[in-house]
mmCIF file of C-alpha atoms in Angstrom:
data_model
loop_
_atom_site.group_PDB
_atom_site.id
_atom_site.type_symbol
_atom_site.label_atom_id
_atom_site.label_comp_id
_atom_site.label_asym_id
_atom_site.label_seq_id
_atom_site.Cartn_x
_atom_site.Cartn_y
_atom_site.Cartn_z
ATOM 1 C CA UNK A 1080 -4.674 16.626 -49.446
ATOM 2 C CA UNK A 1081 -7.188 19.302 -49.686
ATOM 3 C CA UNK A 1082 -7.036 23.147 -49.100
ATOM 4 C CA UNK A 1083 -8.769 24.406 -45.787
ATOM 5 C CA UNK A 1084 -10.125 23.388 -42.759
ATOM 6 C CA UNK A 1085 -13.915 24.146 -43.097
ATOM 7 C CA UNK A 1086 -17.159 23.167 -43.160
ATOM 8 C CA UNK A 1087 -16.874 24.369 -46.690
ATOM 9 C CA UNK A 1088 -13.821 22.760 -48.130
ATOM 10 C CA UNK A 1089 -15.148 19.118 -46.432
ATOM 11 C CA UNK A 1090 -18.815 19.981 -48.411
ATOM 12 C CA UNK A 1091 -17.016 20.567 -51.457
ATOM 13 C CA UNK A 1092 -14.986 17.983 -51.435
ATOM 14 C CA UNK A 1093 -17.570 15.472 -50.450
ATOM 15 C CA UNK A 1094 -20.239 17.061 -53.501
ATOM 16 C CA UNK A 1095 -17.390 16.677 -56.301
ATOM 17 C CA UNK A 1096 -17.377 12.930 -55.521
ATOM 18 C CA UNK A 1097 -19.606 10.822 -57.279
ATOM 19 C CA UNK A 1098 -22.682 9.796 -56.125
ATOM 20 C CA UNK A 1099 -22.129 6.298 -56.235
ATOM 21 C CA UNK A 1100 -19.087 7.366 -54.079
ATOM 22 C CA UNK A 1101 -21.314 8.988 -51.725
ATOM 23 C CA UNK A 1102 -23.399 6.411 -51.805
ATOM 24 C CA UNK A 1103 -20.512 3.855 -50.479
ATOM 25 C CA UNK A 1104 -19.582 5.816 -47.487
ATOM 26 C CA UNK A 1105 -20.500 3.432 -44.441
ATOM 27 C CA UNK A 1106 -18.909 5.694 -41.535
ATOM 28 C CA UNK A 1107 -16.978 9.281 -41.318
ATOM 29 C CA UNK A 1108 -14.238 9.706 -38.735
ATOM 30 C CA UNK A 1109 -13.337 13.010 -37.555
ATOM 31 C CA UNK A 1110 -12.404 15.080 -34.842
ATOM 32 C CA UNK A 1111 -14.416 17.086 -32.578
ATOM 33 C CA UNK A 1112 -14.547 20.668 -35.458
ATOM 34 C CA UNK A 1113 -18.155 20.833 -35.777
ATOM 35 C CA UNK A 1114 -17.662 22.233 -39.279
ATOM 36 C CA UNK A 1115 -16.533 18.555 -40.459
ATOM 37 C CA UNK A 1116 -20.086 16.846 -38.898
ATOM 38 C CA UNK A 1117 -22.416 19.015 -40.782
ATOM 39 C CA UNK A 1118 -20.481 18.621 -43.715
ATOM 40 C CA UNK A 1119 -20.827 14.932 -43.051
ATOM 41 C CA UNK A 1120 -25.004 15.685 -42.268
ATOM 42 C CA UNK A 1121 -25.096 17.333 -45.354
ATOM 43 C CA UNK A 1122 -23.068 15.744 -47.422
ATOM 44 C CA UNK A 1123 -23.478 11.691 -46.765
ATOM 45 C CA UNK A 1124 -26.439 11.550 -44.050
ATOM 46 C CA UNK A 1125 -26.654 7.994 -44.321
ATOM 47 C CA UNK A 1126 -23.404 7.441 -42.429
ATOM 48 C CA UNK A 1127 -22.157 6.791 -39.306
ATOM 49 C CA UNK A 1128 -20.182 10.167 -37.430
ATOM 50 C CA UNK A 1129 -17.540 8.649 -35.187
ATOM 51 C CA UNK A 1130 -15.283 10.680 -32.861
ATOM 52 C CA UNK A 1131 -12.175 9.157 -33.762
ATOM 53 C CA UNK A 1132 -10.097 7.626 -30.471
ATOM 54 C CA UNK A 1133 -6.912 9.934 -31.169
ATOM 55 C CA UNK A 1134 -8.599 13.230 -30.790
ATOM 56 C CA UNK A 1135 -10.171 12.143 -27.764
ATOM 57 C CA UNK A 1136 -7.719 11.030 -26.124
ATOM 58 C CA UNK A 1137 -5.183 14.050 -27.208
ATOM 59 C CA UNK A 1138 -8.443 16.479 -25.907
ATOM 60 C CA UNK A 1139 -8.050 14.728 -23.032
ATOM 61 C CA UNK A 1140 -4.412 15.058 -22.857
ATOM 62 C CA UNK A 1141 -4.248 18.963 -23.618
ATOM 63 C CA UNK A 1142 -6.569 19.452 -20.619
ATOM 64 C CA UNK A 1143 -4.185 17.845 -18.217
ATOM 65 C CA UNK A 1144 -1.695 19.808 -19.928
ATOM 66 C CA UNK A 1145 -3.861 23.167 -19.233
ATOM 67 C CA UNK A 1146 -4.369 22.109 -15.744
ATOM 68 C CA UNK A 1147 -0.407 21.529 -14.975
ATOM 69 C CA UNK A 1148 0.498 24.858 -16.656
ATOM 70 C CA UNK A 1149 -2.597 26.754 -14.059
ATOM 71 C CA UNK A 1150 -1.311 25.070 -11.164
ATOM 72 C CA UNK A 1151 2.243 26.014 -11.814
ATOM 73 C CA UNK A 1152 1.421 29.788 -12.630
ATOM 74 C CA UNK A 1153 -0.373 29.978 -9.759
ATOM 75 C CA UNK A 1154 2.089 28.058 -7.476
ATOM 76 C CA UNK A 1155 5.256 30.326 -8.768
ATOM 77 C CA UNK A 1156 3.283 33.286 -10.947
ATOM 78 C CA UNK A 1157 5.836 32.134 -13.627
ATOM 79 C CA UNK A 1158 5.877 29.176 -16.444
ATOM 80 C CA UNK A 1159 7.612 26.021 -15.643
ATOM 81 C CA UNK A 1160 11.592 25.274 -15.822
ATOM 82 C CA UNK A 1161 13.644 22.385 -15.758
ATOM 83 C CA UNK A 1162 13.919 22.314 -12.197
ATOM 84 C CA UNK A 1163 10.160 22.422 -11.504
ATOM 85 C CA UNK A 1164 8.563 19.100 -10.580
ATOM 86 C CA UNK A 1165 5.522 19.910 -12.373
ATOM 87 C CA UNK A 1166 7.439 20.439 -15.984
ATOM 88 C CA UNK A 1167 9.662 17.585 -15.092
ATOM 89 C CA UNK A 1168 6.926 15.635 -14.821
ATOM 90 C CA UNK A 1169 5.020 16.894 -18.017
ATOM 91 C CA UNK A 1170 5.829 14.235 -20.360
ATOM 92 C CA UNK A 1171 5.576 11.564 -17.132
ATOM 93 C CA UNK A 1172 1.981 12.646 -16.990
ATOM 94 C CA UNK A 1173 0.681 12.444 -20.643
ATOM 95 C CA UNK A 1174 2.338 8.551 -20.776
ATOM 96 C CA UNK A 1175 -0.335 5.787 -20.394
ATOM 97 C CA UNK A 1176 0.108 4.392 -16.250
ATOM 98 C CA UNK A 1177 0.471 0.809 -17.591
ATOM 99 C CA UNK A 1178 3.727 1.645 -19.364
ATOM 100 C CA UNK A 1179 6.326 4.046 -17.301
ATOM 101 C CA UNK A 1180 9.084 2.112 -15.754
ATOM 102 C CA UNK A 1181 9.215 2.454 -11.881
ATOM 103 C CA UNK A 1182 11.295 5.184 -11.708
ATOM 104 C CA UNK A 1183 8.355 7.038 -13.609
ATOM 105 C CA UNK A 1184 5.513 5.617 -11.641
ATOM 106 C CA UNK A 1185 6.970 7.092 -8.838
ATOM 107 C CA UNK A 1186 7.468 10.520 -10.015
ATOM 108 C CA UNK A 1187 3.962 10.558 -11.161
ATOM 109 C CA UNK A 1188 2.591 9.146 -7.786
ATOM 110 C CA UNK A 1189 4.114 11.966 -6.131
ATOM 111 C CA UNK A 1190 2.920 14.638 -8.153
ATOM 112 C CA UNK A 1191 -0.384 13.422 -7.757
ATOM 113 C CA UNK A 1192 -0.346 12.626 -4.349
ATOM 114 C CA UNK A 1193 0.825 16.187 -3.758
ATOM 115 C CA UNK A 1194 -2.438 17.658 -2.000
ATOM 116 C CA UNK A 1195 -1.719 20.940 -4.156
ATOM 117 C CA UNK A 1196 -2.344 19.109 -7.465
ATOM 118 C CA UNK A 1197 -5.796 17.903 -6.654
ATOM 119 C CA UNK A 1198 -6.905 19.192 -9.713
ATOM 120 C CA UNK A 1199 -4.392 17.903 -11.847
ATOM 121 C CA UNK A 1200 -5.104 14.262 -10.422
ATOM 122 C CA UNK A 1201 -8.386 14.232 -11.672
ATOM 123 C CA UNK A 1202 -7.660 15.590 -14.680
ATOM 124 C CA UNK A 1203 -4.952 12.850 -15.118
ATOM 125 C CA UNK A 1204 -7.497 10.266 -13.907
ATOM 126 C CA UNK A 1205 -9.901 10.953 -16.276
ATOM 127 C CA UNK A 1206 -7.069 11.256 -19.241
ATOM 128 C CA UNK A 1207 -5.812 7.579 -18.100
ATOM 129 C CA UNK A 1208 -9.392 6.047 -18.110
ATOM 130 C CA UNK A 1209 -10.409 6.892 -21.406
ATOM 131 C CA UNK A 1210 -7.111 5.407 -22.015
ATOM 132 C CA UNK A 1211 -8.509 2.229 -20.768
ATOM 133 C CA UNK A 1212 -11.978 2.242 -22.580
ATOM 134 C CA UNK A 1213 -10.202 2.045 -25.666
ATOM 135 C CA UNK A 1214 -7.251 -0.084 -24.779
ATOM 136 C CA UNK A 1215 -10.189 -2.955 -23.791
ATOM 137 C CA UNK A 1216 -9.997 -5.598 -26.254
ATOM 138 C CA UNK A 1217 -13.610 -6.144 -25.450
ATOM 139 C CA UNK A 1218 -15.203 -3.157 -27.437
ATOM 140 C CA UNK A 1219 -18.787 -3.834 -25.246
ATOM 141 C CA UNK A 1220 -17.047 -3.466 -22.354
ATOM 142 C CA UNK A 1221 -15.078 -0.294 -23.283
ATOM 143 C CA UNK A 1222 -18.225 0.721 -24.655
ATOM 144 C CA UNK A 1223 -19.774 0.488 -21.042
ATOM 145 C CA UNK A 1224 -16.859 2.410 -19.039
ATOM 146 C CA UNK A 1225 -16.633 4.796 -21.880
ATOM 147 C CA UNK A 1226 -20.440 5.863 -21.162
ATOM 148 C CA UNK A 1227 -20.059 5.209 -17.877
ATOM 149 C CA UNK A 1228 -16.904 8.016 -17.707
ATOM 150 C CA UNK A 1229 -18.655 10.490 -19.761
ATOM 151 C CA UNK A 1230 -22.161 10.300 -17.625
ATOM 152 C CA UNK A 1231 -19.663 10.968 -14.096
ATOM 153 C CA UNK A 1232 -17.967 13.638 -15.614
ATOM 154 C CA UNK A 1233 -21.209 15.364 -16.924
ATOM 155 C CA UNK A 1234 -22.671 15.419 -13.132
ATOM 156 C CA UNK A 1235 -22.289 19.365 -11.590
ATOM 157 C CA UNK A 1236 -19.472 18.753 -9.031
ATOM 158 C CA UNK A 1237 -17.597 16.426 -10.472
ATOM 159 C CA UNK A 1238 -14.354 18.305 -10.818
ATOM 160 C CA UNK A 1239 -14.044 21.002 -7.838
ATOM 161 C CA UNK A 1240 -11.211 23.247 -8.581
ATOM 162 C CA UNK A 1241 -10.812 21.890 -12.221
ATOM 163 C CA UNK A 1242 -12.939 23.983 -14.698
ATOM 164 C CA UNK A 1243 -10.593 22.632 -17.380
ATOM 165 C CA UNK A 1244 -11.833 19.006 -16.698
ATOM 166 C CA UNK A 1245 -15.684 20.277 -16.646
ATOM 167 C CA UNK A 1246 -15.448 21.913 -20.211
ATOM 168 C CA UNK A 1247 -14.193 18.406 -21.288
ATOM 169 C CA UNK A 1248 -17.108 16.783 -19.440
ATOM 170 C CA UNK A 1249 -19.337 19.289 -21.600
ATOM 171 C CA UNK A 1250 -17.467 18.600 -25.151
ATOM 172 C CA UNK A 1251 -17.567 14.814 -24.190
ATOM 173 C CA UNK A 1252 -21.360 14.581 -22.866
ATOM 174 C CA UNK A 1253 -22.270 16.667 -26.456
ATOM 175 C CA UNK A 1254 -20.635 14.557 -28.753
ATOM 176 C CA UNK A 1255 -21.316 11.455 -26.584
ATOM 177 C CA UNK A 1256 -23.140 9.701 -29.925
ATOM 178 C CA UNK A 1257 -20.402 10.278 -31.775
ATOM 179 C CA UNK A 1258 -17.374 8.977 -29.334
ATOM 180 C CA UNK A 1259 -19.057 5.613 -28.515
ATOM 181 C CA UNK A 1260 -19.896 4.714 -32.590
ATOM 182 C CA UNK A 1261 -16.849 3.808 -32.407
ATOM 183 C CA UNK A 1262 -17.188 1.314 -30.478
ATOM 184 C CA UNK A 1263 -19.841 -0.368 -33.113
ATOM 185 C CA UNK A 1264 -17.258 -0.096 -35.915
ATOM 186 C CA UNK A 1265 -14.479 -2.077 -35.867
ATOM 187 C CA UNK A 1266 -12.570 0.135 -38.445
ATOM 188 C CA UNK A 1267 -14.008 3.154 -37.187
ATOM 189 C CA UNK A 1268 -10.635 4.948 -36.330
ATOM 190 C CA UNK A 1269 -8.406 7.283 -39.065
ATOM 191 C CA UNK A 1270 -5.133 6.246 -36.974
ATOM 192 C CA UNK A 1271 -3.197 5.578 -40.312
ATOM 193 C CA UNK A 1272 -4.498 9.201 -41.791
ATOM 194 C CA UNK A 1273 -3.226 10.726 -38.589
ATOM 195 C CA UNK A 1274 0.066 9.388 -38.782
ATOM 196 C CA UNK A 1275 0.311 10.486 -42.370
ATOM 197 C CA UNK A 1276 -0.689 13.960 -41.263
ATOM 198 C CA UNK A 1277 1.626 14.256 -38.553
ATOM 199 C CA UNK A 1278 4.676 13.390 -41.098
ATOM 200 C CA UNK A 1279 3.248 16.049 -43.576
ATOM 201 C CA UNK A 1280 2.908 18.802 -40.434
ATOM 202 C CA UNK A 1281 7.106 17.824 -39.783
ATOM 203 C CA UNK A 1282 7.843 18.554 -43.425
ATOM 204 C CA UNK A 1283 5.890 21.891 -43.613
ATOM 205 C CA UNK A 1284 7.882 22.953 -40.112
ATOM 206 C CA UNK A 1285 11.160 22.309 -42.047
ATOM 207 C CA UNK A 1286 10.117 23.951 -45.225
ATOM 208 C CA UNK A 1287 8.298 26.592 -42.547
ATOM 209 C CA UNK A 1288 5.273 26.399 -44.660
ATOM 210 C CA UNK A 1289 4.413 26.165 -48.147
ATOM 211 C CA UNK A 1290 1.634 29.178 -49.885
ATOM 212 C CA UNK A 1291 1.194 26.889 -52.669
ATOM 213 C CA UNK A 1292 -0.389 23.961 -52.363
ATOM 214 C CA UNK A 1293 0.771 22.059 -55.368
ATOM 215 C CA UNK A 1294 3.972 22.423 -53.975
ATOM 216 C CA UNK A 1295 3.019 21.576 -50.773
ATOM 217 C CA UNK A 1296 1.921 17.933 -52.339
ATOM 218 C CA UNK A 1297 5.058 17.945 -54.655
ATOM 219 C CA UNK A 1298 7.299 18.376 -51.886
ATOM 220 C CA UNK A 1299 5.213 15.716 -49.818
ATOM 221 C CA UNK A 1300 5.849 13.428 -52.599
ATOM 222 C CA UNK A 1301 9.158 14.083 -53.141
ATOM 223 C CA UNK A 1302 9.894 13.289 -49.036
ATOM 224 C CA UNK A 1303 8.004 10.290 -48.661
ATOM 225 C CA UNK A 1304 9.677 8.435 -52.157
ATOM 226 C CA UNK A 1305 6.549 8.871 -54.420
ATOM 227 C CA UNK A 1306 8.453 10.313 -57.230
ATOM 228 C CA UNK A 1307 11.165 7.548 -56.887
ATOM 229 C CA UNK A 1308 10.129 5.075 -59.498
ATOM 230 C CA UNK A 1309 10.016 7.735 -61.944
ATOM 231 C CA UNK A 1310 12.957 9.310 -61.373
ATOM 232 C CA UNK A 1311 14.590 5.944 -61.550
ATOM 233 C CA UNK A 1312 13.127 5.356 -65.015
ATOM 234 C CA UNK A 1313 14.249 8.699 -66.523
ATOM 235 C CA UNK A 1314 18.016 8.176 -65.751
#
């Protein structure tokens, strides 16, 4: 656990290491903050930059997200409520197609098939296939649709009447290196890291936040049973 979320931090970080450390780093997975891949350039320029599959696929998911909240501010000029289709639907939406029960499937048909929410649909279509690329067991073939995907979504006209699903094409067409070295490197992914993280981001909600870091790390500690062999020893 380091302080800050910079280019600078990562650099520093990375230049206290040794160099035979350094030397050892095969691949670097990260999200899409540009700060972290010139870090990485700088830093260990012998490694591999992957894009790492969770961050794509949440970008991809936040998009849909933006494009559900648009069309219902435009449909009723207010935010969704529980009685709204489209915020019914909004955790329907962000589930992978291959695993909502029927009852969900057809929920989700109809709020796509809804002529109004043309936008949304191919924002939801392109969330769900890169889904698929990296649910293919095959990492050749999700290599292939994965290109394939970002190539379509890259080509002026894609997404009429969904900007939110061109800037995505942009992001994903920029950092298209990046997204399909994955696919070369079987361990290539920070999954485990991420579900760390998102434990550590619950505790500092509870605590609502923590100024000092050592305490931060303590506490972290503390929660997760770190300290519990000790402890156990002293009494």
């Amino acid at each position: 656990m380091v302080e800050g979320r910079s280019e600078k931090a990562f650099a520093r970080w990375l230049a206290e290491r040794p160099q035979s450390f350094r030397e050892r780093v095969k691949a670097v997975a990260m999200d899409a903050f540009a700060g972290y891949k010139k870090a990485a350039a700088r830093q260990v320029p012998h490694a591999v930059e992957i894009l790492d599959p969770f961050h794509i696929v949440k970008l991809a998911g936040d998009k849909v997200t933006a494009v559900r909240c648009r069309l219902q501010r435009e449909a009723t000029g207010r935010r969704g409520t529980r009685t709204d289709p489209l915020y019914r639907g909004r955790r329907i939406l962000l589930k992978t197609a291959s695993l909502r029960t029927d009852r969900q499937k057809k929920r989700a048909d109809e709020l796509l098939g809804d002529p109004a929410n043309k936008p949304l649909a191919l924002a939801h279509g392109a969330y769900q296939k890169i889904i698929a690329c990296y649910a293919q067991e095959d990492r050749r073939k999700g290599r292939g649709m994965m290109a394939e995907l970002i190539e379509s979504l890259a080509v002026r006209g894609s997404a009429p009447g969904c900007p939110e699903l061109v800037t995505l094409g942009r992001t994903l067409k920029r950092r298209m290196a990046d997204i399909l070295a994955f696919f070369d490197h079987p361990n290539g992914a920070n999954g485990p890291t991420e579900a760390i993280n998102g434990r550590l981001e619950t505790l500092r909600g509870i605590a609502l936040g923590f100024r000092n870091l050592d305490n931060y790390i303590t506490r972290s500690l503390l929660h997760t049973g770190g300290f519990r062999q000790a402890v156990q020893n002293h009494l």
